PDB file of C-alpha atoms and ligand atoms in Angstrom:
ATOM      1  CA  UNK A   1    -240.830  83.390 -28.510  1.00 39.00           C
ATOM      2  CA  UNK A   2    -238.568  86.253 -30.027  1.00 43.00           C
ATOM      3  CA  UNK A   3    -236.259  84.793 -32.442  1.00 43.00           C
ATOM      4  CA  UNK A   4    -233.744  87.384 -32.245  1.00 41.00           C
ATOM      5  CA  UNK A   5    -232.564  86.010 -28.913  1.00 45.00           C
ATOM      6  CA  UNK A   6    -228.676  86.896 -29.059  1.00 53.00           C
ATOM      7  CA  UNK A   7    -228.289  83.300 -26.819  1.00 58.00           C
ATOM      8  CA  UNK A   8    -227.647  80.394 -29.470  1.00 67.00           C
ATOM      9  CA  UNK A   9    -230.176  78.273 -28.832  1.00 78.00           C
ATOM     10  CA  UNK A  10    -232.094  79.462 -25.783  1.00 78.00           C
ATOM     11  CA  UNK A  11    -234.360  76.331 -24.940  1.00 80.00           C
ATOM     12  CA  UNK A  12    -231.353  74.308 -24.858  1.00 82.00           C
ATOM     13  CA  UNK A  13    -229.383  76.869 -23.004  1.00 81.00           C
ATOM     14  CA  UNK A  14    -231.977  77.709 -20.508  1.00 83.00           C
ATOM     15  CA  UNK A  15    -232.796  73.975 -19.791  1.00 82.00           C
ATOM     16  CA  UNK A  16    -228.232  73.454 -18.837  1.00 79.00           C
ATOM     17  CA  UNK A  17    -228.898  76.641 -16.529  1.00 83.00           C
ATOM     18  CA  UNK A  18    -231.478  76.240 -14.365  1.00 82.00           C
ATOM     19  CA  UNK A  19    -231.551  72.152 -14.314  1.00 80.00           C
ATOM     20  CA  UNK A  20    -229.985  69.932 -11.740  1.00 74.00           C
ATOM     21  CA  UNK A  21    -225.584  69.276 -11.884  1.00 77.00           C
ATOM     22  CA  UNK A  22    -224.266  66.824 -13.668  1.00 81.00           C
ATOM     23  CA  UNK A  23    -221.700  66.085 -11.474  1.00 83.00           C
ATOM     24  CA  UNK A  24    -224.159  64.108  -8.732  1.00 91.00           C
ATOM     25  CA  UNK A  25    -225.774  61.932 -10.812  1.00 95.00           C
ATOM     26  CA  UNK A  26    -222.745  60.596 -12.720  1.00 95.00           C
ATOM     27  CA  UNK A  27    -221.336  59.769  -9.528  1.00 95.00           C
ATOM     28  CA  UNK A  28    -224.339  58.184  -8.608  1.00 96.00           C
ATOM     29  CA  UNK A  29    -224.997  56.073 -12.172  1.00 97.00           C
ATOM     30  CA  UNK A  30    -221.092  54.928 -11.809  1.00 97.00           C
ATOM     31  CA  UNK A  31    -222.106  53.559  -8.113  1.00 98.00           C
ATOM     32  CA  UNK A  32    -224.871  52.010  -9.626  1.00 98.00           C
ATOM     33  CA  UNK A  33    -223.248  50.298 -12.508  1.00 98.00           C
ATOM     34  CA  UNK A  34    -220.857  48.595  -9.467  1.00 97.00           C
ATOM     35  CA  UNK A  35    -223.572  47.647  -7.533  1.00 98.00           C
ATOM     36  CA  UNK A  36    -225.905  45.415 -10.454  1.00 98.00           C
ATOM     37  CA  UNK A  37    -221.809  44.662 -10.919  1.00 97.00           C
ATOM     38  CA  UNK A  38    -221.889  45.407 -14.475  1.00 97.00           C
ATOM     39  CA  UNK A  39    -218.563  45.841 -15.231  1.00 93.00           C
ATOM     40  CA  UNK A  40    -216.592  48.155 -17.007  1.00 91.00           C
ATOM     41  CA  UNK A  41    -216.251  50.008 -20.660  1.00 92.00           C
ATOM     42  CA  UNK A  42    -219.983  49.871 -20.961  1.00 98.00           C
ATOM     43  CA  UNK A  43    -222.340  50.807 -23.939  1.00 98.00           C
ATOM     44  CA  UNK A  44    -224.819  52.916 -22.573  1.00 98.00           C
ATOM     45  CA  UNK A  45    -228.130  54.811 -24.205  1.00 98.00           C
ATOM     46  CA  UNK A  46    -229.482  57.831 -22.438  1.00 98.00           C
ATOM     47  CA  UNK A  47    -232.980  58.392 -23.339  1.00 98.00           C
ATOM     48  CA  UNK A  48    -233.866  61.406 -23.202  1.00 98.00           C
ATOM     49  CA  UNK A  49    -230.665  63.193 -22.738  1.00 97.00           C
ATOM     50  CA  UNK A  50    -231.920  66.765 -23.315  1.00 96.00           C
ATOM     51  CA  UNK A  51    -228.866  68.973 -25.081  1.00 95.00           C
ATOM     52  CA  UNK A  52    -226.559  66.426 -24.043  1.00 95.00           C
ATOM     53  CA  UNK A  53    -224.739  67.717 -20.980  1.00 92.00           C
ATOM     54  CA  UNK A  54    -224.313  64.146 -18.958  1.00 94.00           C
ATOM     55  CA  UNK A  55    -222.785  62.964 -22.364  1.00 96.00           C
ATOM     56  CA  UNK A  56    -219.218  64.322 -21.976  1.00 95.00           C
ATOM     57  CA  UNK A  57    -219.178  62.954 -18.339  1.00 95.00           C
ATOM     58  CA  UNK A  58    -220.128  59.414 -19.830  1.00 96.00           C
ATOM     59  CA  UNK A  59    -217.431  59.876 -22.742  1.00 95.00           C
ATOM     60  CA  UNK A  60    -215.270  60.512 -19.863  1.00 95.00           C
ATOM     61  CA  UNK A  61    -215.583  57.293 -18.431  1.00 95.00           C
ATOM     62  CA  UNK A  62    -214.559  55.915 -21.313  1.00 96.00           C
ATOM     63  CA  UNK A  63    -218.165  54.046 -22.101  1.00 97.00           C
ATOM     64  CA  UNK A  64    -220.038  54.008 -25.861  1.00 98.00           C
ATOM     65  CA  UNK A  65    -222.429  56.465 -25.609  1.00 98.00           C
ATOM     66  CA  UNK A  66    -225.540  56.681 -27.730  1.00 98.00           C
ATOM     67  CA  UNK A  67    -227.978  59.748 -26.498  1.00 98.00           C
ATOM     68  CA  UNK A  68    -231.926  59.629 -27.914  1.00 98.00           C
ATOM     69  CA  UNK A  69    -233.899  63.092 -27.723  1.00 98.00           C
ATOM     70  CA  UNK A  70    -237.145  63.496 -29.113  1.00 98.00           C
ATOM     71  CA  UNK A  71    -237.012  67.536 -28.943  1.00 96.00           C
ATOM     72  CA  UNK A  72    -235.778  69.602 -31.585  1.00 95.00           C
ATOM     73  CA  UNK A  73    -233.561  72.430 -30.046  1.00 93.00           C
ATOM     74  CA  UNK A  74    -232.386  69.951 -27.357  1.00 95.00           C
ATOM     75  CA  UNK A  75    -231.788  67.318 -30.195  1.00 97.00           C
ATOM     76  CA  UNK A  76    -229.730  70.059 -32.041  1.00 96.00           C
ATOM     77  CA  UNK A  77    -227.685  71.055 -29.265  1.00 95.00           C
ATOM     78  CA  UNK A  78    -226.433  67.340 -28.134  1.00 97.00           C
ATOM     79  CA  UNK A  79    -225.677  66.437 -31.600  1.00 97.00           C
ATOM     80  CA  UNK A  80    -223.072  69.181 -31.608  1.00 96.00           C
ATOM     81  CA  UNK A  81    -221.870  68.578 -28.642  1.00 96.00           C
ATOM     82  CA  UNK A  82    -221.453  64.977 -29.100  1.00 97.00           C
ATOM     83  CA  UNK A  83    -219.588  66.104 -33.147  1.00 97.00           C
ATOM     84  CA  UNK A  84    -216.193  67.396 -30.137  1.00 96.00           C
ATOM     85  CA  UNK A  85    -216.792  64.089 -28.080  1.00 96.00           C
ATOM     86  CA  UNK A  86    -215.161  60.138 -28.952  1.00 95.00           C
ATOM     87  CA  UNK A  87    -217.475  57.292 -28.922  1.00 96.00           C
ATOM     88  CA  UNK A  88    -220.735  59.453 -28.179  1.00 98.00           C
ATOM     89  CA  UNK A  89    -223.605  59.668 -30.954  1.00 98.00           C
ATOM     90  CA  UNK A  90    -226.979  60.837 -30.629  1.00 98.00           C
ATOM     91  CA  UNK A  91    -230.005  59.890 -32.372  1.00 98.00           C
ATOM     92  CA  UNK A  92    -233.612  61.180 -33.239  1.00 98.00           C
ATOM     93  CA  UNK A  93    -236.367  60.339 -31.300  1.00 98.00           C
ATOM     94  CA  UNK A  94    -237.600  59.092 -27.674  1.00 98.00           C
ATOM     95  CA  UNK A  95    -238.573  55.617 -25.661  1.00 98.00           C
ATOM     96  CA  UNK A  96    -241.192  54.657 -28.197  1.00 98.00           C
ATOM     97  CA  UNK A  97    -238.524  54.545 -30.971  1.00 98.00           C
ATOM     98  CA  UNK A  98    -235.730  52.337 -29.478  1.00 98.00           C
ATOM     99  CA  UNK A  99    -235.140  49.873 -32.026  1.00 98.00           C
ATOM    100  CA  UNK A 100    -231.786  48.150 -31.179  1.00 98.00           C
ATOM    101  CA  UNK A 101    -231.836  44.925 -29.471  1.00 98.00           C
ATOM    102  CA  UNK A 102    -229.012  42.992 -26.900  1.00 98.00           C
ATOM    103  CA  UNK A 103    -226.873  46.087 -27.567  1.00 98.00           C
ATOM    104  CA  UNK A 104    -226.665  48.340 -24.512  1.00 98.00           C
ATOM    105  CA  UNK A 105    -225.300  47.579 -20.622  1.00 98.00           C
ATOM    106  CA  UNK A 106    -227.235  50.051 -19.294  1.00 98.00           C
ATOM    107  CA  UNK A 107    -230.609  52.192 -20.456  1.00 98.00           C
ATOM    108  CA  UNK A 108    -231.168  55.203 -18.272  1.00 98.00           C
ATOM    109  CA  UNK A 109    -233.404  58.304 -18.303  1.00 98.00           C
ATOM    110  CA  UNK A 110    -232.425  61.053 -15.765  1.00 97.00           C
ATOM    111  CA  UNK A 111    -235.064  63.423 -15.023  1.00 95.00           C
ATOM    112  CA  UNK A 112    -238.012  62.502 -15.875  1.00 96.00           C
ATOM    113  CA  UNK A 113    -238.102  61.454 -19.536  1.00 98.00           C
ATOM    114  CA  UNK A 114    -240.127  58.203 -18.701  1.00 98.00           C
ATOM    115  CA  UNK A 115    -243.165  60.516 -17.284  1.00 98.00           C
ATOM    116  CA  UNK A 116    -243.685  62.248 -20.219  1.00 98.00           C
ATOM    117  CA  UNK A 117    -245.242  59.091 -21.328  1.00 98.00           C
ATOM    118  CA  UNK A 118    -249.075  59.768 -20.964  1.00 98.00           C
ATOM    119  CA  UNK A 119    -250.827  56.787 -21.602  1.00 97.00           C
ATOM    120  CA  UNK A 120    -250.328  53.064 -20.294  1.00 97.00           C
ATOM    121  CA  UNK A 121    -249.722  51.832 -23.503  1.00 98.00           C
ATOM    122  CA  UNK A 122    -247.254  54.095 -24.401  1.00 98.00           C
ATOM    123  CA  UNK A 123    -245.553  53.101 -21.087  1.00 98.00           C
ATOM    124  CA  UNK A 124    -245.521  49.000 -21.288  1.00 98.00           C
ATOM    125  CA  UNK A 125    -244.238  49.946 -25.232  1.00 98.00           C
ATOM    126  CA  UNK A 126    -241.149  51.520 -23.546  1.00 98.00           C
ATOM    127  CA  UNK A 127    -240.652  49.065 -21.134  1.00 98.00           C
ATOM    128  CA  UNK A 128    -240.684  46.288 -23.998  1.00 98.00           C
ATOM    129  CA  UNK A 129    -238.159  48.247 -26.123  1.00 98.00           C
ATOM    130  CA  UNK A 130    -235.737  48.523 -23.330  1.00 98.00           C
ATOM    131  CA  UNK A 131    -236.153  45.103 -22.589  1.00 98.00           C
ATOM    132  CA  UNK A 132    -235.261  44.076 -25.917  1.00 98.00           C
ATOM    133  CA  UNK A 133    -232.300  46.714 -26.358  1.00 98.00           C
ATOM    134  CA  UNK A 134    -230.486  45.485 -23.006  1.00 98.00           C
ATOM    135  CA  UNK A 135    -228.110  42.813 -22.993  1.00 98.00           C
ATOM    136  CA  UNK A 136    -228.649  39.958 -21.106  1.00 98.00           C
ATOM    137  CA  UNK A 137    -227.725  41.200 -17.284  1.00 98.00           C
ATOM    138  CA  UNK A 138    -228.348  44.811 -18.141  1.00 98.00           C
ATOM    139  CA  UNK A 139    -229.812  47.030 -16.139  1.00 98.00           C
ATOM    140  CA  UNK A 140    -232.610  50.020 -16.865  1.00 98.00           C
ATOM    141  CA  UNK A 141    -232.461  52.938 -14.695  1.00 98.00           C
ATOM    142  CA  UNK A 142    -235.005  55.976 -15.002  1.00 98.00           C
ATOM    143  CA  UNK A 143    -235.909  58.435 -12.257  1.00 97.00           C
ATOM    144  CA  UNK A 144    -239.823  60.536 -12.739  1.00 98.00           C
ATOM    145  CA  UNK A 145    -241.180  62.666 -10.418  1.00 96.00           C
ATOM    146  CA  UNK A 146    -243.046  61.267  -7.456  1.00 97.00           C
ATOM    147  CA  UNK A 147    -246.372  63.253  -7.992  1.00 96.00           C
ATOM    148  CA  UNK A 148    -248.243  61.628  -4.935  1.00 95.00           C
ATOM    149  CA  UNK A 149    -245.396  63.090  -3.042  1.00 96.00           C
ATOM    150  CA  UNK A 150    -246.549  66.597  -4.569  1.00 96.00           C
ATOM    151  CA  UNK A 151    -249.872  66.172  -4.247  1.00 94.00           C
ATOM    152  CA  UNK A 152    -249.742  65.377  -0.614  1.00 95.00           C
ATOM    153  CA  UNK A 153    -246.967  68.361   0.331  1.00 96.00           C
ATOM    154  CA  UNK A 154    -248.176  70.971  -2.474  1.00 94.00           C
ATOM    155  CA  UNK A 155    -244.616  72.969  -2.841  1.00 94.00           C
ATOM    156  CA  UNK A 156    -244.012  75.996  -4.779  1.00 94.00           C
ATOM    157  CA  UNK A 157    -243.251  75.650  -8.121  1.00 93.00           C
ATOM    158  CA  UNK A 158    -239.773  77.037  -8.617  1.00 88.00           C
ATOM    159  CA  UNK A 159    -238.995  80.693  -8.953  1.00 91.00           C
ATOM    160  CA  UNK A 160    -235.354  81.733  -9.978  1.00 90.00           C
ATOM    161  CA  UNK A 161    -232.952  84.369 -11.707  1.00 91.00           C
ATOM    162  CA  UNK A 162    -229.838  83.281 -13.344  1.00 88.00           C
ATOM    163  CA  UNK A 163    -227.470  85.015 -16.016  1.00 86.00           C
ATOM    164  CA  UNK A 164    -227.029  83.221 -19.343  1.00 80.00           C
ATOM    165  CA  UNK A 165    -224.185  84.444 -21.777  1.00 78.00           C
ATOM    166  CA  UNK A 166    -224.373  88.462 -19.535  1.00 79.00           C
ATOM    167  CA  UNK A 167    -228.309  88.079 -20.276  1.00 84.00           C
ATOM    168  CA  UNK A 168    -230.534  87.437 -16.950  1.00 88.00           C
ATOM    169  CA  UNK A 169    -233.003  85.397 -16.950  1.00 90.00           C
ATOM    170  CA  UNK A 170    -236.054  85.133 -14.528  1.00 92.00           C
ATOM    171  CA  UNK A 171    -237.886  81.508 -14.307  1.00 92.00           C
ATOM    172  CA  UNK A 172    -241.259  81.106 -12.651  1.00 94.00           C
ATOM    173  CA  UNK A 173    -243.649  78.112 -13.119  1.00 95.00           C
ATOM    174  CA  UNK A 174    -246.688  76.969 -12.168  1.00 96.00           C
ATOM    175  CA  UNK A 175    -248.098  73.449 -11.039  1.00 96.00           C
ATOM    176  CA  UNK A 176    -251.609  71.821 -13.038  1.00 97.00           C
ATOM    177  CA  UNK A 177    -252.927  68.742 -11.799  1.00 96.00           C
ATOM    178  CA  UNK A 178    -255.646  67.182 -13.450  1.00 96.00           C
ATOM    179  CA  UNK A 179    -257.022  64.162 -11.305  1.00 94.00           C
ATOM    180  CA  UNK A 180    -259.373  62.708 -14.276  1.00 96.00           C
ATOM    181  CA  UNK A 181    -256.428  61.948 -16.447  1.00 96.00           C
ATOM    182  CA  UNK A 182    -253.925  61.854 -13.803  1.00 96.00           C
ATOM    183  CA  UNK A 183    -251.367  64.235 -15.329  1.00 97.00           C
ATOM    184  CA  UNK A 184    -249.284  67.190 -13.977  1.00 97.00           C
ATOM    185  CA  UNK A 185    -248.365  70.199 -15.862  1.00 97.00           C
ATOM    186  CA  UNK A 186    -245.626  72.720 -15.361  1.00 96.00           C
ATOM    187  CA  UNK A 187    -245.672  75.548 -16.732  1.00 96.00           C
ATOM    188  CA  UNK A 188    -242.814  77.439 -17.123  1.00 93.00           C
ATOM    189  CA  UNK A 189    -242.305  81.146 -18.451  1.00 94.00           C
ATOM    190  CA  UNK A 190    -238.916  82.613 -18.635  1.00 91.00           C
ATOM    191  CA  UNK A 191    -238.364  85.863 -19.279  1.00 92.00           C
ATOM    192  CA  UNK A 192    -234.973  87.422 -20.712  1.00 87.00           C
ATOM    193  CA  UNK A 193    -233.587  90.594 -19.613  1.00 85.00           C
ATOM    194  CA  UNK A 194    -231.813  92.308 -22.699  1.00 79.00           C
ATOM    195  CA  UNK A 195    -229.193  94.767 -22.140  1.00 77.00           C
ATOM    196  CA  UNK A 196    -231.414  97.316 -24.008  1.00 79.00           C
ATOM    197  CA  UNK A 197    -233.945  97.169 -21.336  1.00 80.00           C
ATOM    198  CA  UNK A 198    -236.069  94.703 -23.780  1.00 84.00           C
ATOM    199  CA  UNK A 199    -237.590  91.811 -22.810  1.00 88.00           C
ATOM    200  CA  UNK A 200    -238.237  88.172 -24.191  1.00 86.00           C
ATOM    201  CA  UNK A 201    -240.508  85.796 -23.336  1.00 89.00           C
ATOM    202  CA  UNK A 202    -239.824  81.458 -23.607  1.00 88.00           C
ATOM    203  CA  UNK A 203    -243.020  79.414 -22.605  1.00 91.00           C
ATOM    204  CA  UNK A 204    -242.277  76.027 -21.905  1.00 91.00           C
ATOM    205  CA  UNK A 205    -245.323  73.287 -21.018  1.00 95.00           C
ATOM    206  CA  UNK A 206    -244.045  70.004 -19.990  1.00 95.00           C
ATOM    207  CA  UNK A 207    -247.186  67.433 -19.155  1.00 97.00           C
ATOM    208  CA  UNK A 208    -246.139  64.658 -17.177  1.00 98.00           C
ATOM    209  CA  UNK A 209    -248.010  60.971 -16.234  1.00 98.00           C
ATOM    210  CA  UNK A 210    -248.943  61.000 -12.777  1.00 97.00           C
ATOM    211  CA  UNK A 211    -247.110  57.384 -11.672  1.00 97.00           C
ATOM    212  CA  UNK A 212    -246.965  55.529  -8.582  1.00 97.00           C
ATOM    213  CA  UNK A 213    -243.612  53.676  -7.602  1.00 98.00           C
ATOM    214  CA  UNK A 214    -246.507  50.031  -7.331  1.00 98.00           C
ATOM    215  CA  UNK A 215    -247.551  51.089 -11.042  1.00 97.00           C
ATOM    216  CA  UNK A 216    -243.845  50.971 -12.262  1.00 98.00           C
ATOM    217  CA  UNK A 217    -243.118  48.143 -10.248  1.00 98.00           C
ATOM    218  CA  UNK A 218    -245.786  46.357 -11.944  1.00 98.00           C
ATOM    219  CA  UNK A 219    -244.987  47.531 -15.745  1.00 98.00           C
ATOM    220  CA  UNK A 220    -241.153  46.609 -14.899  1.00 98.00           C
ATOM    221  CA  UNK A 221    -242.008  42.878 -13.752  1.00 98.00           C
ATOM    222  CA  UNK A 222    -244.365  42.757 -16.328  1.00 98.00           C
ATOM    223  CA  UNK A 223    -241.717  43.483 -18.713  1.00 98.00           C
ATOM    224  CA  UNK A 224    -239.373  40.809 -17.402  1.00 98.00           C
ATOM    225  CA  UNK A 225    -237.030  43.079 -15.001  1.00 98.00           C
ATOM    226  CA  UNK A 226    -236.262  41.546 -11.564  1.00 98.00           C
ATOM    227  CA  UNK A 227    -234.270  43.160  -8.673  1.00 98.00           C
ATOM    228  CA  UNK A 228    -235.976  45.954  -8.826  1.00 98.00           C
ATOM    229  CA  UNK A 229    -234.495  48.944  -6.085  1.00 98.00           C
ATOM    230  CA  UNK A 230    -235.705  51.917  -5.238  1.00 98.00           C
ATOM    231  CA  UNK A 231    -233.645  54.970  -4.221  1.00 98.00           C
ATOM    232  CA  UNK A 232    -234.013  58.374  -2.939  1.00 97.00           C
ATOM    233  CA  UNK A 233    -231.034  60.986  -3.818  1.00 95.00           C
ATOM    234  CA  UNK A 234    -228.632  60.677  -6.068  1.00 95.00           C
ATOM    235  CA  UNK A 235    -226.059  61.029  -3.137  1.00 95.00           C
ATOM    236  CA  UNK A 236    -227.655  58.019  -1.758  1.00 95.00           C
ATOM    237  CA  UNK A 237    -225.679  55.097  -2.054  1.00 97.00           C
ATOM    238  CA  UNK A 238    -228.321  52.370  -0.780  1.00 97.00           C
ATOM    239  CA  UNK A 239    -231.614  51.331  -1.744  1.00 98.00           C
ATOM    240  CA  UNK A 240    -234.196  52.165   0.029  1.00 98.00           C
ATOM    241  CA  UNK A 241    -238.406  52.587   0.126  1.00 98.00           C
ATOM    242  CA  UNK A 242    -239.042  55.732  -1.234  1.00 97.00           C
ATOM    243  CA  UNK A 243    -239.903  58.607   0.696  1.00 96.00           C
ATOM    244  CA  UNK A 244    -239.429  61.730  -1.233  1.00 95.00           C
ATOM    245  CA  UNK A 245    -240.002  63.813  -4.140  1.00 95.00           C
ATOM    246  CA  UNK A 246    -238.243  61.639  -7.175  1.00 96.00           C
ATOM    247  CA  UNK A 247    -238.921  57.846  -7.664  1.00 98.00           C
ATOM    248  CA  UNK A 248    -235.829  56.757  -8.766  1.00 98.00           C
ATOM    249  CA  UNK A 249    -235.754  52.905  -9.819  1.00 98.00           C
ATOM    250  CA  UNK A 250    -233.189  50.439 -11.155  1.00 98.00           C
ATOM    251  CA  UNK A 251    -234.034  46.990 -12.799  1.00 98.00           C
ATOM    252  CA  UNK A 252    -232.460  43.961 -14.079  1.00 98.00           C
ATOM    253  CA  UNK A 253    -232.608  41.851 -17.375  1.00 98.00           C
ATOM    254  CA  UNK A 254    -232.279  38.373 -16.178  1.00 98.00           C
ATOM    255  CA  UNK A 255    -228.575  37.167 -17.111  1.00 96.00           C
ATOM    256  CA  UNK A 256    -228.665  33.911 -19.605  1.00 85.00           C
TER     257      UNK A 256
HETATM  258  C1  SAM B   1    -236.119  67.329 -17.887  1.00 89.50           C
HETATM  259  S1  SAM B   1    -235.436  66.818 -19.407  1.00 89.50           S
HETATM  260  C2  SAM B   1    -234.068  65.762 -18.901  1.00 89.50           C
HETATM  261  C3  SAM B   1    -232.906  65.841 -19.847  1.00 89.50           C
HETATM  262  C4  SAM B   1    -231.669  65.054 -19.444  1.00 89.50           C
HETATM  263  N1  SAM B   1    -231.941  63.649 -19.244  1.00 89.50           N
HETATM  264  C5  SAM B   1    -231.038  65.644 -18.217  1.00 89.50           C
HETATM  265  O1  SAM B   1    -231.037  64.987 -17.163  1.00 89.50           O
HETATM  266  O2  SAM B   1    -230.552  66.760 -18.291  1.00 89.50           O
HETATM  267  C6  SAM B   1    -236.619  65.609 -19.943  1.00 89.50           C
HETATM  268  C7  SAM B   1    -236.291  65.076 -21.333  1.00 89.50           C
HETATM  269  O3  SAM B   1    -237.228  64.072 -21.721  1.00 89.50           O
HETATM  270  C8  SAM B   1    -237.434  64.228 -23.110  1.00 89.50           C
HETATM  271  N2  SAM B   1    -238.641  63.517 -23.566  1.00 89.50           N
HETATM  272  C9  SAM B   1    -239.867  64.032 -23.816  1.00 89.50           C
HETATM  273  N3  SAM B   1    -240.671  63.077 -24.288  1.00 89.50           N
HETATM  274  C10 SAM B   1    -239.954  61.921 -24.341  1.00 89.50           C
HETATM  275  C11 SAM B   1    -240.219  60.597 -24.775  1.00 89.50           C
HETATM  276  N4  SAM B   1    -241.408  60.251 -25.243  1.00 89.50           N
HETATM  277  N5  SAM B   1    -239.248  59.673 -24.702  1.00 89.50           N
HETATM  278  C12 SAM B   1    -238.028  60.024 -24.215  1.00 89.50           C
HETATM  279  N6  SAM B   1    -237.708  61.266 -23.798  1.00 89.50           N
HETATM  280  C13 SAM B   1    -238.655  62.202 -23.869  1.00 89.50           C
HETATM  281  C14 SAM B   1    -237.507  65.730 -23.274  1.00 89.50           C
HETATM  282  O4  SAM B   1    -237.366  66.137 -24.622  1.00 89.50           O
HETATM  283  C15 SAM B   1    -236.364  66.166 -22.389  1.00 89.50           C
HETATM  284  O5  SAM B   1    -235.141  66.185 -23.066  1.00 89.50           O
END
């Protein structure tokens, strides 16, 4: 990638443009937190929170926020962010580093930070470590993509233009699946449009586990969780058997 991007850290920048709104999935996580009746002023830890930008809509619900991201430019950008926000902190480092133990309400990993997980073991690790860093009654929440789902409907990988700081900036990926190790890969190039006519390129590979909603099911129960609900939007208020694109899945630490 160019360096001499004029855009202050264009990974991180990029990534807040062209990914899903906050606003849903707050709404959605508060619903949640009501429904496993959790309570309120919670301590929360968002695992892979990317540059951060769910933080200030956690801050604003007045919960302790700690944020975990194991990528540098993302992990750069959310520690800034979280230097103008009270009671948020972020911290180095992704699922296979969570060290704290009883300390957190709620665990949650929006968009797909648990897939990046390749390999089983790696996986019931994670699942352990939450475990142990929920409180008694606390609830896990993560939401991968549901790869069968893409593998049965093939879509096209996104295509898109958006402007970043009077700079546009054309996205187009491409889908890898590789059935002997049962990973996806997207591949995304964006390309930035500089007022001189220049252009710059960002290449961004993100491999992903290919999991099935029975396969988490299992590693969660095999970790201890129990009510374990499925849900299919985050402007879905109900659980339901899944039937779409994300598996998104909530589970319980038994209360004492
Ligand atoms: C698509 S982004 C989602 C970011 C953020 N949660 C959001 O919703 O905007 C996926 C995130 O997972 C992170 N990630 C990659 N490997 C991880 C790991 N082993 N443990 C936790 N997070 C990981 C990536 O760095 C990235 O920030």
């Amino acid at each position: 990638m160019d360096k001499q991007s004029e855009v202050a850290n264009l990974p991180s920048q990029v990534y807040s443009v062209f990914s899903p709104k906050s606003g849903t999935v707050v709404g959605f996580i508060q619903w949640l937190t009501r429904s496993y009746r959790l309570g309120k002023n919670l301590c929360i830890l968002d695992v892979g929170c990317g540059p951060g930008k769910m933080l200030p809509e956690y801050a604003r619900l007045g919960w302790q926020v700690v944020g975990l991201e194991v990528d540098a430019d993302f992990y750069a950008q959310a520690v800034q962010l979280a230097e103008t926000l009270e009671r948020v902190e972020v911290q180095p480092g992704g699922f296979n580093d969570i060290k704290q133990r009883a300390a957190f309400d709620l665990v949650m990993a929006i968009n797909g930070p648990f897939a990046y997980l390749l390999e089983p073991e790696a996986q019931v690790d994670a699942v352990e470590r939450v475990y142990r860093a929920l409180k008694p009654g606390g609830v896990f929440f993560l939401d991968i993509p549901n790869l069968l789902w893409f593998l049965k409907n093939d879509p096209e990988p996104p295509q898109a233009k958006k402007s970043i700081a009077g700079q546009m900036i054309q996205h187009e990926a491409q889908y890898e699946y590789d059935v002997h190790t049962a990973t996806f890969t997207q591949i995304n190039e964006y390309t930035v449009e500089r007022p001189n006519g220049k252009e710059i390129k960002l290449c961004k590979t993100d491999e992903h586990a290919i999991i099935t909603y029975p396969e988490l099911v299992y590693l969660l129960e095999r970790g201890g969780f129990t009510k374990i609900r499925s849900y299919n939007s985050y402007r879905s208020r109900r659980a339901a058997p899944l039937k779409g694109k994300r598996i998104m899945v909530a589970a319980q630490k038994p209360p004492k």
